[in-house]
Amino acid sequence: MANKKGCIVLENISKSYKTGETVLHILKDLNFTVTKGEKIAVTGASGIGKSTLLHVLGGLDHPDHGKIFIEGEDIYSLSDEKVADIRNRKIGFMFQFHHLLPEFNAVENVMMPSLISGIDKKTSLRKAEDFLKKVGLSKRMKHKVTELSGGEQQRVALARALIMDPIVLLADEPTGNLDRKNSADVHMLLEELNRELEMTLIVVTHNMELASLMDKQVTLKEGSLVSV
Ligand SMILES: Nc1ncnc2c1ncn2[C@@H]1O[C@H](COP(=O)(O)OP(=O)(O)O)[C@@H](O)[C@H]1O
Ligand SMILES: [Mg+2]
């Protein structure tokens, strides 16, 4: 049997949204395979279904049909609790808007996935500090989220996404909300840390500079992923 470590397979994935009488078919019998360590840029028009795809892929939203295998495990055949556990241990998410918890400081936000997984506070804190150092925020550990700039908030979000050493990082327009300089910094970090930690990276982006740093560029078109 082939080595499934780090591998993600999407098999005949369909997803639609029904609003009143209208049915929007967003993903249509989509097939795609991601191998360990691969870096993929996903592009596509606004509203085409890129975020939907990442949510389905990352165990956040059930497809109507089809299967997602994460390291050989058919995730949507599992209980919600088991899916949440796989998400916590194997998948890192980064969104356009950071989705950090505003009432907590930087290091507390980064610790959160580790604490949720049952790792003790001391170890979680040490790991969170290490990751904040990696993203260049050793001087911002105790800052509240609201006291950080947009670029710093995204770097905290990146540290939080990485703390569990996921097999894959899913990033949904991570620099869509940043100015050019901050975008470039976050791109470099994504690329560097991906290389250092040897994880798979799937990034939705309109930024062609970032897309060109990836191994593969695909676009979402008429419900399927096609090479560009
Ligand atoms: N929960 C939902 N209910 C109904 N329609 C939705 C929902 N989420 C997304 N959509 C619609 O599905 C389409 C794809 O959305 P999305 O995946 O967010 O696109 P993208 O990320 O490519 O801009 C859009 O037309 C959006 O309005
Ligand atoms: Mg989107």
Coordinates of C-alpha atoms and ligand atoms in Angstrom, one line a residue:
M1 CA 0.0 0.0 0.0
A2 CA 1.2 3.5 -0.8
N3 CA 2.5 5.7 2.0
K4 CA -0.5 7.8 3.1
K5 CA 1.4 10.1 5.5
G6 CA 0.5 13.7 4.8
C7 CA -1.6 12.8 1.9
I8 CA -5.0 14.3 1.2
V9 CA -7.5 12.9 -1.4
L10 CA -10.7 14.5 -2.5
E11 CA -13.0 12.1 -4.2
N12 CA -16.1 13.1 -6.2
I13 CA -16.8 16.1 -3.9
S14 CA -20.0 18.0 -4.5
K15 CA -21.3 20.9 -2.5
S16 CA -24.3 23.1 -3.1
Y17 CA -26.1 25.8 -1.1
K18 CA -29.8 26.2 -1.2
T19 CA -31.3 29.6 -0.6
G20 CA -35.0 29.7 -1.1
E21 CA -35.8 28.3 -4.5
T22 CA -32.2 28.7 -5.8
V23 CA -29.6 26.0 -5.6
L24 CA -26.0 27.1 -6.1
H25 CA -23.8 24.2 -7.2
I26 CA -20.4 25.3 -5.9
L27 CA -18.2 22.1 -6.1
K28 CA -19.1 19.6 -8.8
D29 CA -17.7 16.1 -8.6
L30 CA -14.3 17.5 -7.7
N31 CA -11.3 15.1 -7.6
F32 CA -7.9 16.1 -6.4
T33 CA -4.9 14.6 -4.7
V34 CA -2.4 16.4 -2.5
T35 CA 0.9 14.7 -1.6
K36 CA 3.0 15.2 1.5
G37 CA 4.9 18.5 1.5
E38 CA 3.3 19.8 -1.6
K39 CA 2.7 23.6 -1.8
I40 CA -0.4 24.5 -3.8
A41 CA -1.8 27.9 -4.7
V42 CA -5.6 28.0 -5.4
T43 CA -6.9 30.9 -7.4
G44 CA -10.3 31.7 -8.8
A45 CA -12.9 34.4 -9.2
S46 CA -14.6 35.9 -6.1
G47 CA -17.6 33.8 -5.1
I48 CA -16.5 30.8 -7.1
G49 CA -16.2 28.5 -4.0
K50 CA -12.6 28.7 -2.8
S51 CA -13.5 29.2 0.9
T52 CA -16.1 26.5 0.6
L53 CA -13.5 24.1 -0.8
L54 CA -11.1 24.8 2.1
H55 CA -13.8 24.4 4.7
V56 CA -14.9 21.0 3.2
L57 CA -11.2 19.9 2.9
G58 CA -10.4 20.9 6.4
G59 CA -13.3 19.1 8.1
L60 CA -15.3 22.3 8.9
D61 CA -18.3 21.6 6.5
H62 CA -19.7 18.4 5.2
P63 CA -19.9 17.9 1.4
D64 CA -23.2 16.8 -0.1
H65 CA -21.5 13.8 -1.8
G66 CA -18.0 12.4 -2.0
K67 CA -15.2 11.6 0.4
I68 CA -12.1 13.3 1.9
F69 CA -9.3 11.1 2.9
I70 CA -6.8 12.6 5.3
E71 CA -3.8 10.3 5.6
G72 CA -6.1 7.5 4.4
E73 CA -8.9 8.2 6.9
D74 CA -12.3 8.9 5.4
I75 CA -13.0 11.9 7.7
Y76 CA -16.7 12.5 7.1
S77 CA -17.5 8.8 7.9
L78 CA -16.3 9.6 11.5
S79 CA -18.2 11.2 14.4
D80 CA -18.2 15.0 14.7
E81 CA -16.0 14.6 17.8
K82 CA -13.4 12.5 15.9
V83 CA -13.4 15.0 13.0
A84 CA -12.8 17.8 15.5
D85 CA -9.9 15.9 16.9
I86 CA -8.3 15.3 13.5
R87 CA -8.8 19.0 12.7
N88 CA -7.0 19.9 16.0
R89 CA -4.1 17.6 15.5
K90 CA -3.6 17.5 11.7
I91 CA -4.9 20.7 10.2
G92 CA -3.8 24.3 10.7
F93 CA -6.1 27.1 9.5
M94 CA -5.3 30.6 8.6
F95 CA -8.1 33.0 7.4
Q96 CA -8.3 36.4 5.8
F97 CA -9.6 37.9 9.0
H98 CA -7.4 36.4 11.8
H99 CA -10.2 34.9 13.9
L100 CA -8.1 35.4 17.0
L101 CA -9.9 35.8 20.4
P102 CA -9.8 39.5 21.2
E103 CA -10.0 39.0 25.0
F104 CA -6.8 37.0 25.1
N105 CA -3.2 38.1 24.4
A106 CA -0.9 36.8 21.7
V107 CA 0.6 33.9 23.6
E108 CA -2.8 32.8 25.0
N109 CA -4.3 32.7 21.5
V110 CA -1.4 30.6 20.2
M111 CA -1.6 28.2 23.2
M112 CA -5.3 27.5 22.6
P113 CA -5.1 24.5 20.2
S114 CA -2.5 22.9 22.4
L115 CA -4.6 23.3 25.6
I116 CA -7.7 22.0 23.8
S117 CA -5.7 18.9 22.8
G118 CA -5.0 18.2 26.4
I119 CA -1.3 19.2 26.5
D120 CA -0.4 20.7 29.9
K121 CA -0.2 24.5 30.4
K122 CA 3.5 24.7 30.9
T123 CA 4.3 22.7 27.7
S124 CA 1.7 24.6 25.7
L125 CA 3.2 27.9 26.9
R126 CA 6.7 27.0 25.9
K127 CA 5.5 25.8 22.5
A128 CA 3.5 29.0 22.0
E129 CA 6.5 31.2 22.9
D130 CA 8.7 29.2 20.5
F131 CA 6.3 29.7 17.6
L132 CA 5.8 33.4 18.4
K133 CA 9.6 33.7 18.1
K134 CA 9.6 31.9 14.8
V135 CA 7.1 34.5 13.4
G136 CA 9.2 37.3 14.8
L137 CA 6.9 38.4 17.6
S138 CA 9.0 37.6 20.7
K139 CA 8.4 41.2 21.9
R140 CA 4.7 41.0 21.5
M141 CA 3.8 37.9 23.6
K142 CA 1.6 39.7 26.1
H143 CA 0.0 42.1 23.7
K144 CA -3.8 41.9 23.4
V145 CA -4.9 41.1 19.8
T146 CA -6.4 44.6 19.5
E147 CA -3.0 46.1 20.4
L148 CA -1.3 44.5 17.4
S149 CA -1.1 45.7 13.8
G150 CA -2.8 43.7 10.9
G151 CA 0.4 42.1 9.9
E152 CA 1.2 41.1 13.5
Q153 CA -2.3 39.7 14.0
Q154 CA -1.8 37.5 10.9
R155 CA 1.6 36.3 12.3
V156 CA -0.1 35.3 15.6
A157 CA -2.7 33.5 13.5
L158 CA 0.1 31.7 11.7
A159 CA 1.8 30.7 15.0
R160 CA -1.5 29.4 16.2
A161 CA -2.1 27.4 13.0
L162 CA 1.4 25.8 13.4
I163 CA 1.5 25.0 17.1
M164 CA 0.1 21.5 16.8
D165 CA 2.6 20.6 14.0
P166 CA -0.2 19.9 11.5
I167 CA 0.3 17.8 8.4
V168 CA -1.3 20.6 6.3
L169 CA -1.8 24.3 6.6
L170 CA -4.9 25.7 4.9
A171 CA -4.6 29.4 4.3
D172 CA -7.6 31.4 2.9
E173 CA -6.4 34.7 1.5
P174 CA -4.1 35.1 4.4
T175 CA -2.7 38.4 3.1
G176 CA -5.9 39.7 1.5
N177 CA -6.3 42.3 4.2
L178 CA -2.7 43.5 4.4
D179 CA -0.7 46.2 2.7
R180 CA 2.1 45.2 0.3
K181 CA 5.0 45.2 2.8
N182 CA 3.1 43.2 5.4
S183 CA 1.8 40.8 2.7
A184 CA 5.4 40.2 1.5
D185 CA 6.5 39.5 5.1
V186 CA 3.7 37.0 5.7
H187 CA 4.4 35.3 2.3
M188 CA 8.1 34.9 3.2
L189 CA 7.2 33.4 6.6
L190 CA 4.7 31.0 5.1
E191 CA 7.2 29.8 2.6
E192 CA 10.1 29.6 5.1
L193 CA 8.1 27.8 7.9
N194 CA 6.6 25.4 5.4
R195 CA 10.0 24.4 4.2
E196 CA 11.4 24.1 7.8
L197 CA 8.4 22.1 9.1
E198 CA 7.9 20.1 6.0
M199 CA 4.2 20.4 5.9
T200 CA 1.7 20.5 3.1
L201 CA 0.4 24.0 2.2
I202 CA -2.8 24.9 0.4
V203 CA -3.2 28.7 0.0
V204 CA -6.0 30.6 -1.6
T205 CA -4.6 33.8 -3.0
H206 CA -5.1 36.5 -5.6
N207 CA -1.5 37.5 -5.1
M208 CA 0.5 36.2 -8.1
E209 CA 3.8 36.7 -6.3
L210 CA 2.7 34.3 -3.5
A211 CA 1.2 31.9 -6.0
S212 CA 4.4 31.7 -7.9
L213 CA 6.3 30.6 -4.8
M214 CA 4.2 27.4 -4.7
D215 CA 4.9 24.1 -6.4
K216 CA 1.6 24.0 -8.2
Q217 CA -1.0 26.6 -9.2
V218 CA -4.6 25.4 -9.7
T219 CA -7.8 27.4 -10.3
L220 CA -11.3 26.6 -9.2
K221 CA -13.5 26.7 -12.3
E222 CA -17.0 25.4 -12.8
G223 CA -16.8 23.4 -9.6
S224 CA -13.5 21.7 -10.3
L225 CA -9.8 22.3 -9.7
V226 CA -7.8 22.7 -12.9
S227 CA -4.1 23.4 -13.5
V228 CA -3.2 26.9 -14.6
Ligands
LIG1 N1 -23.6 29.3 4.0 C1 -23.9 29.7 2.7 N2 -25.2 29.7 2.3 C2 -25.5 30.0 1.1 N3 -24.6 30.4 0.1 C3 -23.4 30.4 0.5 C4 -22.9 30.0 1.8 N4 -21.6 30.1 1.9 C5 -21.2 30.6 0.6 N5 -22.2 30.7 -0.2 C6 -22.2 31.2 -1.6 O1 -21.4 30.2 -2.3 C7 -20.5 30.9 -3.2 C8 -19.1 30.5 -3.0 O2 -18.7 31.1 -1.7 P1 -17.2 31.1 -1.2 O3 -16.7 29.7 -1.1 O4 -17.1 31.9 0.0 O5 -16.4 31.8 -2.5 P2 -14.9 32.4 -2.6 O6 -14.2 32.0 -1.4 O7 -14.4 31.8 -3.9 O8 -15.1 33.9 -2.8 C9 -20.8 32.3 -3.1 O9 -21.7 32.7 -4.2 C10 -21.5 32.5 -1.8 O10 -22.4 33.5 -1.8
MG2 MG -13.3 33.2 0.1

